[in-house]
Coordinates of C-alpha atoms and ligand atoms in Angstrom, one line a residue:
M1098 CA 16.9 1.8 17.0
S1099 CA 15.2 1.6 13.7
A1100 CA 13.3 -1.5 12.8
P1101 CA 15.1 -3.9 10.5
G1102 CA 14.2 -3.5 6.8
K1103 CA 15.2 -1.9 3.6
G1104 CA 15.5 1.5 5.1
A1105 CA 17.4 0.7 8.3
G1106 CA 19.8 3.4 9.1
R1107 CA 18.4 5.9 6.6
T1108 CA 16.5 9.1 7.4
A1109 CA 13.6 10.1 5.2
V1110 CA 11.7 13.4 5.1
V1111 CA 8.2 13.5 3.7
T1112 CA 6.6 16.9 3.0
G1113 CA 2.8 17.0 3.2
G1114 CA 3.2 14.0 5.6
G1115 CA 0.2 15.1 7.7
S1116 CA -2.5 14.0 5.3
G1117 CA -3.4 11.8 2.3
I1118 CA -0.5 10.6 0.1
G1119 CA 2.3 12.0 2.2
K1120 CA 0.9 10.4 5.4
A1121 CA 0.7 7.0 3.6
V1122 CA 4.3 7.5 2.4
C1123 CA 5.3 8.1 6.1
E1124 CA 3.6 5.0 7.2
R1125 CA 5.1 2.9 4.5
L1126 CA 8.6 4.1 4.9
S1127 CA 8.3 3.7 8.7
A1128 CA 7.2 0.1 8.2
D1129 CA 10.2 -0.4 5.8
G1130 CA 12.5 0.7 8.6
Y1131 CA 13.4 4.2 7.7
R1132 CA 13.5 6.9 10.4
V1133 CA 10.8 9.2 9.0
A1134 CA 10.0 12.8 9.6
A1135 CA 7.0 14.6 8.3
L1136 CA 7.1 18.3 7.3
D1137 CA 3.6 19.8 7.1
L1138 CA 1.5 22.8 8.0
N1139 CA -0.2 20.4 10.5
P1140 CA 1.9 17.3 10.9
A1141 CA -0.1 14.3 12.0
A1142 CA 1.1 11.4 14.1
A1143 CA 2.3 9.3 11.1
A1144 CA 5.9 10.1 11.8
F1145 CA 8.2 12.5 13.7
G1146 CA 6.2 15.6 12.8
Q1147 CA 7.7 19.1 12.2
A1148 CA 5.4 22.0 11.5
A1149 CA 6.7 23.9 8.5
D1150 CA 5.4 25.8 5.5
V1151 CA 7.5 24.5 2.5
T1152 CA 7.3 27.9 0.9
D1153 CA 9.3 29.4 3.8
R1154 CA 12.9 28.6 3.5
A1155 CA 13.7 29.6 7.1
Q1156 CA 11.0 27.3 8.4
V1157 CA 12.2 24.4 6.2
D1158 CA 15.8 24.9 7.4
K1159 CA 14.8 25.0 11.0
A1160 CA 12.6 21.9 10.7
L1161 CA 15.5 20.0 9.0
E1162 CA 17.9 21.0 11.7
T1163 CA 15.6 19.4 14.3
V1164 CA 15.2 16.3 12.2
R1165 CA 19.0 16.0 11.8
E1166 CA 19.5 16.4 15.6
H1167 CA 17.1 13.5 16.2
F1168 CA 17.8 11.2 13.2
G1169 CA 21.0 12.3 11.6
P1170 CA 21.5 13.3 7.9
V1171 CA 18.6 13.2 5.5
T1172 CA 19.2 11.0 2.4
V1173 CA 15.6 10.4 1.3
L1174 CA 13.2 13.1 0.4
V1175 CA 9.6 12.7 -0.8
N1176 CA 8.0 16.0 -1.8
A1177 CA 4.2 15.5 -1.4
A1178 CA 3.1 18.8 0.0
G1179 CA 0.7 20.4 -2.4
M1180 CA -2.4 22.4 -2.9
D1181 CA -4.9 22.5 -5.7
G1182 CA -7.1 25.3 -7.0
F1183 CA -10.0 25.7 -9.4
K1184 CA -10.7 28.9 -11.2
R1185 CA -11.4 30.0 -14.8
F1186 CA -8.2 31.4 -16.1
A1187 CA -9.9 34.7 -17.0
D1188 CA -10.8 35.1 -13.3
L1189 CA -7.6 33.8 -11.8
S1190 CA -5.9 36.4 -9.6
F1191 CA -2.2 36.7 -9.8
E1192 CA -2.1 36.1 -6.0
S1193 CA -3.7 32.6 -6.4
W1194 CA -1.5 31.8 -9.3
Q1195 CA 1.5 32.7 -7.3
R1196 CA 0.5 30.8 -4.1
V1197 CA -0.2 27.6 -6.1
I1198 CA 3.2 27.9 -7.9
D1199 CA 4.8 28.7 -4.5
V1200 CA 3.5 25.6 -2.7
N1201 CA 3.7 23.1 -5.5
L1202 CA 6.9 24.2 -7.2
N1203 CA 8.9 26.6 -5.1
G1204 CA 8.4 24.3 -2.1
V1205 CA 10.2 21.5 -4.0
F1206 CA 13.0 24.0 -4.8
H1207 CA 13.5 24.8 -1.1
C1208 CA 13.3 21.3 0.3
V1209 CA 15.6 19.8 -2.3
Q1210 CA 18.2 22.5 -1.9
A1211 CA 17.9 22.2 1.9
V1212 CA 18.6 18.4 2.0
L1213 CA 21.2 18.4 -0.8
P1214 CA 24.3 18.9 1.4
D1215 CA 23.4 15.7 3.4
M1216 CA 23.0 13.7 0.2
T1217 CA 26.1 15.0 -1.4
A1218 CA 28.2 14.3 1.7
A1219 CA 26.8 10.7 1.8
G1220 CA 27.4 10.2 -1.9
W1221 CA 23.9 8.7 -2.0
G1222 CA 20.4 10.1 -2.1
R1223 CA 16.8 9.5 -3.3
I1224 CA 14.4 12.3 -4.2
V1225 CA 10.8 11.6 -5.3
N1226 CA 8.6 14.5 -6.3
I1227 CA 4.8 14.0 -6.3
S1228 CA 3.5 15.9 -9.4
S1229 CA 0.2 15.2 -11.0
S1230 CA -1.3 13.3 -13.9
S1231 CA -2.9 16.7 -14.9
A1232 CA 0.6 17.7 -16.1
H1233 CA 0.1 15.0 -18.8
S1234 CA -3.5 15.5 -19.6
G1235 CA -4.1 19.2 -18.8
Q1236 CA -7.0 20.2 -16.7
Q1237 CA -9.5 23.0 -17.2
Y1238 CA -9.8 25.6 -14.4
M1239 CA -6.4 24.5 -13.0
A1240 CA -4.0 26.5 -15.1
H1241 CA -1.8 27.4 -12.1
Y1242 CA -1.8 23.9 -10.7
V1243 CA -1.1 22.2 -14.0
S1244 CA 1.7 24.7 -14.7
A1245 CA 3.3 24.1 -11.3
K1246 CA 3.1 20.3 -11.6
S1247 CA 4.5 20.4 -15.2
A1248 CA 7.4 22.4 -13.9
V1249 CA 8.0 19.8 -11.1
N1250 CA 8.3 17.2 -13.8
G1251 CA 10.8 19.4 -15.7
L1252 CA 12.7 20.1 -12.5
T1253 CA 12.9 16.4 -11.8
K1254 CA 14.5 15.7 -15.2
A1255 CA 17.0 18.5 -14.9
L1256 CA 18.0 17.5 -11.4
A1257 CA 18.4 13.9 -12.4
L1258 CA 21.1 14.9 -14.9
E1259 CA 22.8 17.2 -12.5
L1260 CA 22.8 15.0 -9.4
G1261 CA 23.3 11.5 -10.9
P1262 CA 27.1 11.7 -10.7
A1263 CA 26.7 12.5 -7.0
G1264 CA 24.8 9.2 -6.4
I1265 CA 21.5 10.9 -6.1
T1266 CA 18.4 9.8 -8.1
V1267 CA 15.4 12.1 -8.8
N1268 CA 12.1 10.8 -10.0
A1269 CA 8.5 12.1 -10.2
V1270 CA 5.3 10.3 -9.4
P1271 CA 2.3 12.0 -10.9
P1272 CA -0.8 10.5 -9.2
G1273 CA -4.2 10.4 -10.8
F1274 CA -7.5 10.2 -8.9
I1275 CA -6.3 9.1 -5.5
D1276 CA -8.8 8.9 -2.6
T1277 CA -7.5 11.6 -0.2
P1278 CA -9.0 14.7 1.6
M1279 CA -7.9 16.8 -1.4
L1280 CA -9.9 14.6 -3.9
R1281 CA -13.0 14.4 -1.6
K1282 CA -13.0 18.2 -1.0
A1283 CA -13.0 18.7 -4.8
E1284 CA -15.8 16.2 -5.1
G1285 CA -17.8 17.9 -2.4
R1286 CA -17.5 21.3 -4.1
G1287 CA -18.7 19.7 -7.4
L1288 CA -15.3 20.4 -9.1
L1289 CA -14.5 16.9 -10.3
G1290 CA -16.9 16.8 -13.3
G1291 CA -18.9 14.0 -11.6
T1292 CA -18.6 12.0 -8.4
V1293 CA -15.7 9.7 -7.5
D1294 CA -18.0 6.8 -8.5
D1295 CA -18.6 8.3 -11.9
H1296 CA -14.8 8.5 -12.4
I1297 CA -14.4 4.9 -11.2
A1298 CA -16.6 3.8 -14.1
R1299 CA -14.2 5.6 -16.5
T1300 CA -11.0 4.3 -14.9
P1301 CA -9.5 1.2 -16.6
V1302 CA -8.8 -0.7 -13.4
R1303 CA -12.3 0.3 -12.1
R1304 CA -11.4 1.7 -8.7
V1305 CA -10.2 4.9 -7.2
G1306 CA -6.5 5.0 -6.3
R1307 CA -5.4 4.6 -2.7
P1308 CA -2.7 6.7 -1.0
E1309 CA -0.9 3.3 -0.4
D1310 CA -0.6 2.9 -4.2
I1311 CA 1.5 6.0 -4.4
A1312 CA 3.4 5.0 -1.2
A1313 CA 4.4 1.6 -2.7
T1314 CA 5.8 3.3 -5.7
C1315 CA 7.7 5.8 -3.6
A1316 CA 9.0 3.0 -1.4
F1317 CA 10.5 1.3 -4.5
L1318 CA 11.9 4.5 -6.0
V1319 CA 13.8 5.4 -2.8
S1320 CA 15.2 1.8 -2.3
E1321 CA 18.7 0.7 -3.1
E1322 CA 17.5 -1.5 -5.9
A1323 CA 16.0 1.5 -7.8
G1324 CA 19.5 3.0 -8.2
Y1325 CA 19.4 2.8 -12.1
I1326 CA 16.1 4.7 -12.3
T1327 CA 16.4 8.4 -12.5
G1328 CA 14.8 11.3 -14.3
Q1329 CA 11.6 9.3 -14.8
I1330 CA 8.0 10.3 -14.5
V1331 CA 6.3 7.2 -13.1
G1332 CA 2.6 7.4 -13.6
V1333 CA 0.3 5.8 -11.0
N1334 CA -3.2 6.4 -12.2
G1335 CA -5.2 3.2 -12.8
G1336 CA -4.6 3.5 -16.6
R1337 CA -6.4 6.9 -16.8
N1338 CA -3.3 8.3 -18.5
T1339 CA -1.1 6.1 -20.7
Ligands
NAP1429 P1 -3.9 16.4 1.0 O1 -4.6 15.3 1.6 O2 -4.5 17.7 0.9 O3 -2.4 16.5 1.5 C1 -1.5 17.5 1.2 C2 -0.8 17.9 2.5 O4 0.1 19.0 2.1 C3 -1.7 18.5 3.6 O5 -1.4 17.9 4.8 C4 -1.4 20.0 3.5 O6 -1.7 20.6 4.7 C5 0.0 19.9 3.2 N1 0.5 21.3 2.7 C6 -0.2 22.1 1.9 N2 0.5 23.2 1.7 C7 1.6 23.1 2.4 C8 2.7 24.0 2.7 N3 2.8 25.2 2.2 N4 3.7 23.5 3.5 C9 3.6 22.3 4.1 N5 2.6 21.4 3.9 C10 1.6 21.8 3.1 O7 -3.7 16.0 -0.6 P2 -3.1 14.7 -1.3 O8 -4.1 14.3 -2.3 O9 -2.5 13.7 -0.4 O10 -1.9 15.4 -2.1 C11 -0.6 15.0 -2.0 C12 0.2 15.4 -3.3 O11 -0.4 14.7 -4.4 C13 0.0 16.9 -3.6 O12 1.2 17.4 -4.1 C14 -1.1 16.8 -4.7 O13 -1.0 18.0 -5.6 C15 -0.7 15.6 -5.4 N6 -1.8 15.0 -6.2 C16 -2.9 14.4 -5.6 C17 -3.8 13.8 -6.4 C18 -5.1 13.1 -5.8 O14 -5.8 12.5 -6.6 N7 -5.3 13.1 -4.6 C19 -3.7 13.8 -7.8 C20 -2.7 14.5 -8.4 C21 -1.7 15.0 -7.5 P3 -3.1 21.2 5.0 O15 -4.1 20.1 4.9 O16 -3.0 21.8 6.4 O17 -3.3 22.3 3.9

């Protein structure tokens, strides 16, 4: 039995649910009463975990079959799996370019296409794609990542138009400066252009974002009451991008 709450009776899949933002989304949606499954390379205990690489369609399909067997059809999808990368464009190998596009963009393609039959059959669905504020601002040494995340925003808009008549909303949340292992790893490697504290001083709300900030936005966007919101890029970045 699912706990009472907004999500009671609904099954949500969160990619990248083993860490950072995806993990916080799993925790929040579980607290809201959804049956939550995490797809990740290394799924943590935040939800019903399924090991899957989102770039591998066969793995995604297999993981979703298991989720359906346990929880029934999937009508909520949050695509949070992602990887960053830092390299001067002149030195960027095509293999790195391809892998970053594969994880951040093609992974969304596979997961959306794989859950779509469930949503179409239900006449109801909610998809949230976690992109990046860098798609708005650009970011040096991240040409592959920025390109992939910009494409995720574009895909979101195209799908919103196509899937709206089927009762499915599609929105993107581009986070900016959220305290996760990904951010701390970049800080540790000196790739942030300063420390997290330096960035806090330049952030209008004067704090680093928390994974829970993104989770709260996702929780709203997948709810019944957000049904008139689709095709939107909903920035959550402490005012760093306006
Ligand atoms: P994170 O802590 O590194 O979490 C990302 C998760 O995705 C990890 O568990 C990772 O697994 C998993 N993952 C990576 N490649 C995967 C694949 N091919 N298949 C399945 N799972 C995969 O990073 P995060 O900061 O929470 O990032 C979540 C999302 O927010 C990402 O899309 C990221 O680009 C985006 N974002 C974050 C920030 C920020 O400030 N933190 C800013 C802008 C955008 P492993 O750890 O095993 O690799």
